[in-house]
Amino acid sequence: MPLIVRTLGLQAPADAHIKHPAQYHDFIAAQVKTLSFLAYMLRGFAEYLRPYQEKIPGYVIQLLKNCPPQGAAIRKELLIATRHILATDFRIGFAEHIESLLKEEVLVGTGKTCKETLRPLAYSTLADLVHHVR
């Protein structure tokens, strides 16, 4: 579990999305797949992930910010994994990140496909968070 969480915390160099766009896209996709696996593991092994409860929401927000504009499929998987995490006790850590999530460019993304297709999923995920945290 520590290795999974550390993988989520890795950051690509600041100019990686410009110099190596394909590798950057693959890197973010791998992190999102790792988050999806972590979300699955939360259902049965939440007690093992409890020490990382404060870090996971920050990593999710960072992934939302780092997701490439043309990565609609990656963002969709990220939003679905986030929704699964919000269905657990770990949702409480997201309360401090609501301000970031209210920014459309963070939650929905800047790509045209993301804006067109993922807006309903993104806002319903945000609504779930607000409903459970209130």
mmCIF file with all atom_site columns, C-alpha atoms in Angstrom:
data_model
loop_
_atom_site.group_PDB
_atom_site.id
_atom_site.type_symbol
_atom_site.label_atom_id
_atom_site.label_alt_id
_atom_site.label_comp_id
_atom_site.label_asym_id
_atom_site.label_entity_id
_atom_site.label_seq_id
_atom_site.pdbx_PDB_ins_code
_atom_site.Cartn_x
_atom_site.Cartn_y
_atom_site.Cartn_z
_atom_site.occupancy
_atom_site.B_iso_or_equiv
_atom_site.pdbx_formal_charge
_atom_site.auth_seq_id
_atom_site.auth_comp_id
_atom_site.auth_asym_id
_atom_site.auth_atom_id
_atom_site.pdbx_PDB_model_num
ATOM 1   C CA . MET A 1 1   ? 0.000   0.000  0.000   1.00 0.00 ? 1   MET A CA 1
ATOM 2   C CA . PRO A 1 2   ? 2.779   2.525  0.718   1.00 0.00 ? 2   PRO A CA 1
ATOM 3   C CA . LEU A 1 3   ? 4.162   2.008  -2.780  1.00 0.00 ? 3   LEU A CA 1
ATOM 4   C CA . ILE A 1 4   ? 0.738   2.623  -4.331  1.00 0.00 ? 4   ILE A CA 1
ATOM 5   C CA . VAL A 1 5   ? 0.329   5.888  -2.438  1.00 0.00 ? 5   VAL A CA 1
ATOM 6   C CA . ARG A 1 6   ? 3.874   7.016  -3.252  1.00 0.00 ? 6   ARG A CA 1
ATOM 7   C CA . THR A 1 7   ? 3.179   6.341  -6.939  1.00 0.00 ? 7   THR A CA 1
ATOM 8   C CA . LEU A 1 8   ? 0.228   8.720  -6.784  1.00 0.00 ? 8   LEU A CA 1
ATOM 9   C CA . GLY A 1 9   ? 2.470   11.404 -5.313  1.00 0.00 ? 9   GLY A CA 1
ATOM 10  C CA . LEU A 1 10  ? 5.034   11.332 -8.133  1.00 0.00 ? 10  LEU A CA 1
ATOM 11  C CA . GLN A 1 11  ? 5.266   14.471 -10.237 1.00 0.00 ? 11  GLN A CA 1
ATOM 12  C CA . ALA A 1 12  ? 6.549   14.780 -13.775 1.00 0.00 ? 12  ALA A CA 1
ATOM 13  C CA . PRO A 1 13  ? 8.927   17.660 -14.538 1.00 0.00 ? 13  PRO A CA 1
ATOM 14  C CA . ALA A 1 14  ? 7.132   20.931 -15.209 1.00 0.00 ? 14  ALA A CA 1
ATOM 15  C CA . ASP A 1 15  ? 7.888   20.923 -18.937 1.00 0.00 ? 15  ASP A CA 1
ATOM 16  C CA . ALA A 1 16  ? 7.237   17.201 -19.514 1.00 0.00 ? 16  ALA A CA 1
ATOM 17  C CA . HIS A 1 17  ? 3.842   17.798 -21.127 1.00 0.00 ? 17  HIS A CA 1
ATOM 18  C CA . ILE A 1 18  ? 5.558   19.989 -23.740 1.00 0.00 ? 18  ILE A CA 1
ATOM 19  C CA . LYS A 1 19  ? 8.757   18.029 -24.380 1.00 0.00 ? 19  LYS A CA 1
ATOM 20  C CA . HIS A 1 20  ? 7.318   14.514 -24.151 1.00 0.00 ? 20  HIS A CA 1
ATOM 21  C CA . PRO A 1 21  ? 3.514   14.699 -24.554 1.00 0.00 ? 21  PRO A CA 1
ATOM 22  C CA . ALA A 1 22  ? 2.975   10.989 -25.268 1.00 0.00 ? 22  ALA A CA 1
ATOM 23  C CA . GLN A 1 23  ? 5.043   9.856  -22.292 1.00 0.00 ? 23  GLN A CA 1
ATOM 24  C CA . TYR A 1 24  ? 3.378   12.453 -20.063 1.00 0.00 ? 24  TYR A CA 1
ATOM 25  C CA . HIS A 1 25  ? -0.048  11.196 -21.141 1.00 0.00 ? 25  HIS A CA 1
ATOM 26  C CA . ASP A 1 26  ? 1.019   7.608  -20.337 1.00 0.00 ? 26  ASP A CA 1
ATOM 27  C CA . PHE A 1 27  ? 2.420   8.692  -16.967 1.00 0.00 ? 27  PHE A CA 1
ATOM 28  C CA . ILE A 1 28  ? -0.833  10.369 -15.923 1.00 0.00 ? 28  ILE A CA 1
ATOM 29  C CA . ALA A 1 29  ? -2.830  7.402  -17.255 1.00 0.00 ? 29  ALA A CA 1
ATOM 30  C CA . ALA A 1 30  ? -0.722  5.022  -15.139 1.00 0.00 ? 30  ALA A CA 1
ATOM 31  C CA . GLN A 1 31  ? -1.313  7.145  -12.054 1.00 0.00 ? 31  GLN A CA 1
ATOM 32  C CA . VAL A 1 32  ? -5.066  7.190  -12.713 1.00 0.00 ? 32  VAL A CA 1
ATOM 33  C CA . LYS A 1 33  ? -5.068  3.387  -13.114 1.00 0.00 ? 33  LYS A CA 1
ATOM 34  C CA . THR A 1 34  ? -3.214  3.182  -9.807  1.00 0.00 ? 34  THR A CA 1
ATOM 35  C CA . LEU A 1 35  ? -5.853  5.404  -8.193  1.00 0.00 ? 35  LEU A CA 1
ATOM 36  C CA . SER A 1 36  ? -8.602  3.180  -9.619  1.00 0.00 ? 36  SER A CA 1
ATOM 37  C CA . PHE A 1 37  ? -6.919  0.164  -8.043  1.00 0.00 ? 37  PHE A CA 1
ATOM 38  C CA . LEU A 1 38  ? -6.617  2.033  -4.742  1.00 0.00 ? 38  LEU A CA 1
ATOM 39  C CA . ALA A 1 39  ? -10.322 2.927  -4.882  1.00 0.00 ? 39  ALA A CA 1
ATOM 40  C CA . TYR A 1 40  ? -11.108 -0.763 -5.396  1.00 0.00 ? 40  TYR A CA 1
ATOM 41  C CA . MET A 1 41  ? -8.856  -1.716 -2.472  1.00 0.00 ? 41  MET A CA 1
ATOM 42  C CA . LEU A 1 42  ? -10.604 0.780  -0.210  1.00 0.00 ? 42  LEU A CA 1
ATOM 43  C CA . ARG A 1 43  ? -13.711 -1.383 -0.160  1.00 0.00 ? 43  ARG A CA 1
ATOM 44  C CA . GLY A 1 44  ? -12.056 -4.277 1.615   1.00 0.00 ? 44  GLY A CA 1
ATOM 45  C CA . PHE A 1 45  ? -8.820  -2.927 3.043   1.00 0.00 ? 45  PHE A CA 1
ATOM 46  C CA . ALA A 1 46  ? -9.588  0.609  4.219   1.00 0.00 ? 46  ALA A CA 1
ATOM 47  C CA . GLU A 1 47  ? -7.820  0.045  7.535   1.00 0.00 ? 47  GLU A CA 1
ATOM 48  C CA . TYR A 1 48  ? -4.514  -0.464 5.684   1.00 0.00 ? 48  TYR A CA 1
ATOM 49  C CA . LEU A 1 49  ? -4.947  2.819  3.845   1.00 0.00 ? 49  LEU A CA 1
ATOM 50  C CA . ARG A 1 50  ? -6.047  4.820  6.897   1.00 0.00 ? 50  ARG A CA 1
ATOM 51  C CA . PRO A 1 51  ? -2.536  6.290  7.447   1.00 0.00 ? 51  PRO A CA 1
ATOM 52  C CA . TYR A 1 52  ? -2.773  7.878  3.989   1.00 0.00 ? 52  TYR A CA 1
ATOM 53  C CA . GLN A 1 53  ? -6.285  9.277  4.390   1.00 0.00 ? 53  GLN A CA 1
ATOM 54  C CA . GLU A 1 54  ? -5.064  12.889 4.377   1.00 0.00 ? 54  GLU A CA 1
ATOM 55  C CA . LYS A 1 55  ? -2.768  12.461 1.360   1.00 0.00 ? 55  LYS A CA 1
ATOM 56  C CA . ILE A 1 56  ? -5.138  10.722 -1.068  1.00 0.00 ? 56  ILE A CA 1
ATOM 57  C CA . PRO A 1 57  ? -7.490  13.701 -1.665  1.00 0.00 ? 57  PRO A CA 1
ATOM 58  C CA . GLY A 1 58  ? -4.518  15.940 -2.445  1.00 0.00 ? 58  GLY A CA 1
ATOM 59  C CA . TYR A 1 59  ? -3.234  13.423 -4.966  1.00 0.00 ? 59  TYR A CA 1
ATOM 60  C CA . VAL A 1 60  ? -6.658  13.256 -6.623  1.00 0.00 ? 60  VAL A CA 1
ATOM 61  C CA . ILE A 1 61  ? -6.761  17.049 -6.948  1.00 0.00 ? 61  ILE A CA 1
ATOM 62  C CA . GLN A 1 62  ? -3.222  17.056 -8.356  1.00 0.00 ? 62  GLN A CA 1
ATOM 63  C CA . LEU A 1 63  ? -4.202  14.417 -10.923 1.00 0.00 ? 63  LEU A CA 1
ATOM 64  C CA . LEU A 1 64  ? -7.233  16.483 -11.941 1.00 0.00 ? 64  LEU A CA 1
ATOM 65  C CA . LYS A 1 65  ? -4.942  19.475 -12.463 1.00 0.00 ? 65  LYS A CA 1
ATOM 66  C CA . ASN A 1 66  ? -2.289  17.467 -14.325 1.00 0.00 ? 66  ASN A CA 1
ATOM 67  C CA . CYS A 1 67  ? -4.638  15.533 -16.603 1.00 0.00 ? 67  CYS A CA 1
ATOM 68  C CA . PRO A 1 68  ? -3.933  16.521 -20.227 1.00 0.00 ? 68  PRO A CA 1
ATOM 69  C CA . PRO A 1 69  ? -6.704  18.442 -22.034 1.00 0.00 ? 69  PRO A CA 1
ATOM 70  C CA . GLN A 1 70  ? -6.956  15.732 -24.704 1.00 0.00 ? 70  GLN A CA 1
ATOM 71  C CA . GLY A 1 71  ? -7.214  12.978 -22.075 1.00 0.00 ? 71  GLY A CA 1
ATOM 72  C CA . ALA A 1 72  ? -11.000 12.697 -21.806 1.00 0.00 ? 72  ALA A CA 1
ATOM 73  C CA . ALA A 1 73  ? -10.876 8.932  -21.208 1.00 0.00 ? 73  ALA A CA 1
ATOM 74  C CA . ILE A 1 74  ? -8.286  9.367  -18.465 1.00 0.00 ? 74  ILE A CA 1
ATOM 75  C CA . ARG A 1 75  ? -10.313 12.122 -16.793 1.00 0.00 ? 75  ARG A CA 1
ATOM 76  C CA . LYS A 1 76  ? -13.457 9.987  -16.972 1.00 0.00 ? 76  LYS A CA 1
ATOM 77  C CA . GLU A 1 77  ? -11.686 7.105  -15.228 1.00 0.00 ? 77  GLU A CA 1
ATOM 78  C CA . LEU A 1 78  ? -10.300 9.567  -12.685 1.00 0.00 ? 78  LEU A CA 1
ATOM 79  C CA . LEU A 1 79  ? -13.754 10.950 -11.944 1.00 0.00 ? 79  LEU A CA 1
ATOM 80  C CA . ILE A 1 80  ? -15.180 7.448  -11.554 1.00 0.00 ? 80  ILE A CA 1
ATOM 81  C CA . ALA A 1 81  ? -12.373 6.444  -9.183  1.00 0.00 ? 81  ALA A CA 1
ATOM 82  C CA . THR A 1 82  ? -12.944 9.663  -7.233  1.00 0.00 ? 82  THR A CA 1
ATOM 83  C CA . ARG A 1 83  ? -16.617 8.853  -6.984  1.00 0.00 ? 83  ARG A CA 1
ATOM 84  C CA . HIS A 1 84  ? -15.766 5.425  -5.533  1.00 0.00 ? 84  HIS A CA 1
ATOM 85  C CA . ILE A 1 85  ? -13.457 7.038  -2.992  1.00 0.00 ? 85  ILE A CA 1
ATOM 86  C CA . LEU A 1 86  ? -16.204 9.495  -2.054  1.00 0.00 ? 86  LEU A CA 1
ATOM 87  C CA . ALA A 1 87  ? -18.432 6.528  -1.225  1.00 0.00 ? 87  ALA A CA 1
ATOM 88  C CA . THR A 1 88  ? -16.083 5.680  1.680   1.00 0.00 ? 88  THR A CA 1
ATOM 89  C CA . ASP A 1 89  ? -15.047 7.434  4.878   1.00 0.00 ? 89  ASP A CA 1
ATOM 90  C CA . PHE A 1 90  ? -12.128 8.943  2.979   1.00 0.00 ? 90  PHE A CA 1
ATOM 91  C CA . ARG A 1 91  ? -14.469 11.602 1.543   1.00 0.00 ? 91  ARG A CA 1
ATOM 92  C CA . ILE A 1 92  ? -13.904 13.768 4.618   1.00 0.00 ? 92  ILE A CA 1
ATOM 93  C CA . GLY A 1 93  ? -10.413 14.653 3.384   1.00 0.00 ? 93  GLY A CA 1
ATOM 94  C CA . PHE A 1 94  ? -11.917 16.210 0.253   1.00 0.00 ? 94  PHE A CA 1
ATOM 95  C CA . ALA A 1 95  ? -13.740 18.890 2.255   1.00 0.00 ? 95  ALA A CA 1
ATOM 96  C CA . GLU A 1 96  ? -10.668 21.117 2.365   1.00 0.00 ? 96  GLU A CA 1
ATOM 97  C CA . HIS A 1 97  ? -10.319 20.845 -1.426  1.00 0.00 ? 97  HIS A CA 1
ATOM 98  C CA . ILE A 1 98  ? -13.858 21.932 -2.333  1.00 0.00 ? 98  ILE A CA 1
ATOM 99  C CA . GLU A 1 99  ? -12.619 25.349 -3.453  1.00 0.00 ? 99  GLU A CA 1
ATOM 100 C CA . SER A 1 100 ? -10.340 23.702 -6.021  1.00 0.00 ? 100 SER A CA 1
ATOM 101 C CA . LEU A 1 101 ? -13.099 21.360 -7.150  1.00 0.00 ? 101 LEU A CA 1
ATOM 102 C CA . LEU A 1 102 ? -15.437 24.285 -7.760  1.00 0.00 ? 102 LEU A CA 1
ATOM 103 C CA . LYS A 1 103 ? -13.107 25.536 -10.494 1.00 0.00 ? 103 LYS A CA 1
ATOM 104 C CA . GLU A 1 104 ? -14.380 24.126 -13.769 1.00 0.00 ? 104 GLU A CA 1
ATOM 105 C CA . GLU A 1 105 ? -10.927 23.909 -15.335 1.00 0.00 ? 105 GLU A CA 1
ATOM 106 C CA . VAL A 1 106 ? -9.850  21.624 -12.470 1.00 0.00 ? 106 VAL A CA 1
ATOM 107 C CA . LEU A 1 107 ? -12.963 19.481 -12.190 1.00 0.00 ? 107 LEU A CA 1
ATOM 108 C CA . VAL A 1 108 ? -14.038 19.198 -15.836 1.00 0.00 ? 108 VAL A CA 1
ATOM 109 C CA . GLY A 1 109 ? -10.790 20.094 -17.569 1.00 0.00 ? 109 GLY A CA 1
ATOM 110 C CA . THR A 1 110 ? -9.954  22.425 -20.414 1.00 0.00 ? 110 THR A CA 1
ATOM 111 C CA . GLY A 1 111 ? -10.324 20.081 -23.388 1.00 0.00 ? 111 GLY A CA 1
ATOM 112 C CA . LYS A 1 112 ? -13.355 20.479 -25.625 1.00 0.00 ? 112 LYS A CA 1
ATOM 113 C CA . THR A 1 113 ? -14.250 16.777 -25.402 1.00 0.00 ? 113 THR A CA 1
ATOM 114 C CA . CYS A 1 114 ? -14.015 16.886 -21.616 1.00 0.00 ? 114 CYS A CA 1
ATOM 115 C CA . LYS A 1 115 ? -16.280 19.915 -21.447 1.00 0.00 ? 115 LYS A CA 1
ATOM 116 C CA . GLU A 1 116 ? -18.813 18.350 -23.787 1.00 0.00 ? 116 GLU A CA 1
ATOM 117 C CA . THR A 1 117 ? -18.981 14.827 -22.388 1.00 0.00 ? 117 THR A CA 1
ATOM 118 C CA . LEU A 1 118 ? -17.736 14.828 -18.808 1.00 0.00 ? 118 LEU A CA 1
ATOM 119 C CA . ARG A 1 119 ? -19.486 17.857 -17.330 1.00 0.00 ? 119 ARG A CA 1
ATOM 120 C CA . PRO A 1 120 ? -22.514 15.860 -16.017 1.00 0.00 ? 120 PRO A CA 1
ATOM 121 C CA . LEU A 1 121 ? -20.301 13.189 -14.430 1.00 0.00 ? 121 LEU A CA 1
ATOM 122 C CA . ALA A 1 122 ? -17.979 15.803 -12.923 1.00 0.00 ? 122 ALA A CA 1
ATOM 123 C CA . TYR A 1 123 ? -20.745 17.861 -11.362 1.00 0.00 ? 123 TYR A CA 1
ATOM 124 C CA . SER A 1 124 ? -22.657 14.857 -10.061 1.00 0.00 ? 124 SER A CA 1
ATOM 125 C CA . THR A 1 125 ? -19.427 13.684 -8.408  1.00 0.00 ? 125 THR A CA 1
ATOM 126 C CA . LEU A 1 126 ? -19.054 17.114 -6.826  1.00 0.00 ? 126 LEU A CA 1
ATOM 127 C CA . ALA A 1 127 ? -22.708 16.990 -5.723  1.00 0.00 ? 127 ALA A CA 1
ATOM 128 C CA . ASP A 1 128 ? -22.079 13.624 -4.048  1.00 0.00 ? 128 ASP A CA 1
ATOM 129 C CA . LEU A 1 129 ? -19.154 15.113 -2.152  1.00 0.00 ? 129 LEU A CA 1
ATOM 130 C CA . VAL A 1 130 ? -21.112 18.151 -0.990  1.00 0.00 ? 130 VAL A CA 1
ATOM 131 C CA . HIS A 1 131 ? -24.072 15.987 -0.002  1.00 0.00 ? 131 HIS A CA 1
ATOM 132 C CA . HIS A 1 132 ? -21.979 13.632 2.121   1.00 0.00 ? 132 HIS A CA 1
ATOM 133 C CA . VAL A 1 133 ? -19.735 16.255 3.699   1.00 0.00 ? 133 VAL A CA 1
ATOM 134 C CA . ARG A 1 134 ? -22.399 18.759 4.676   1.00 0.00 ? 134 ARG A CA 1
#
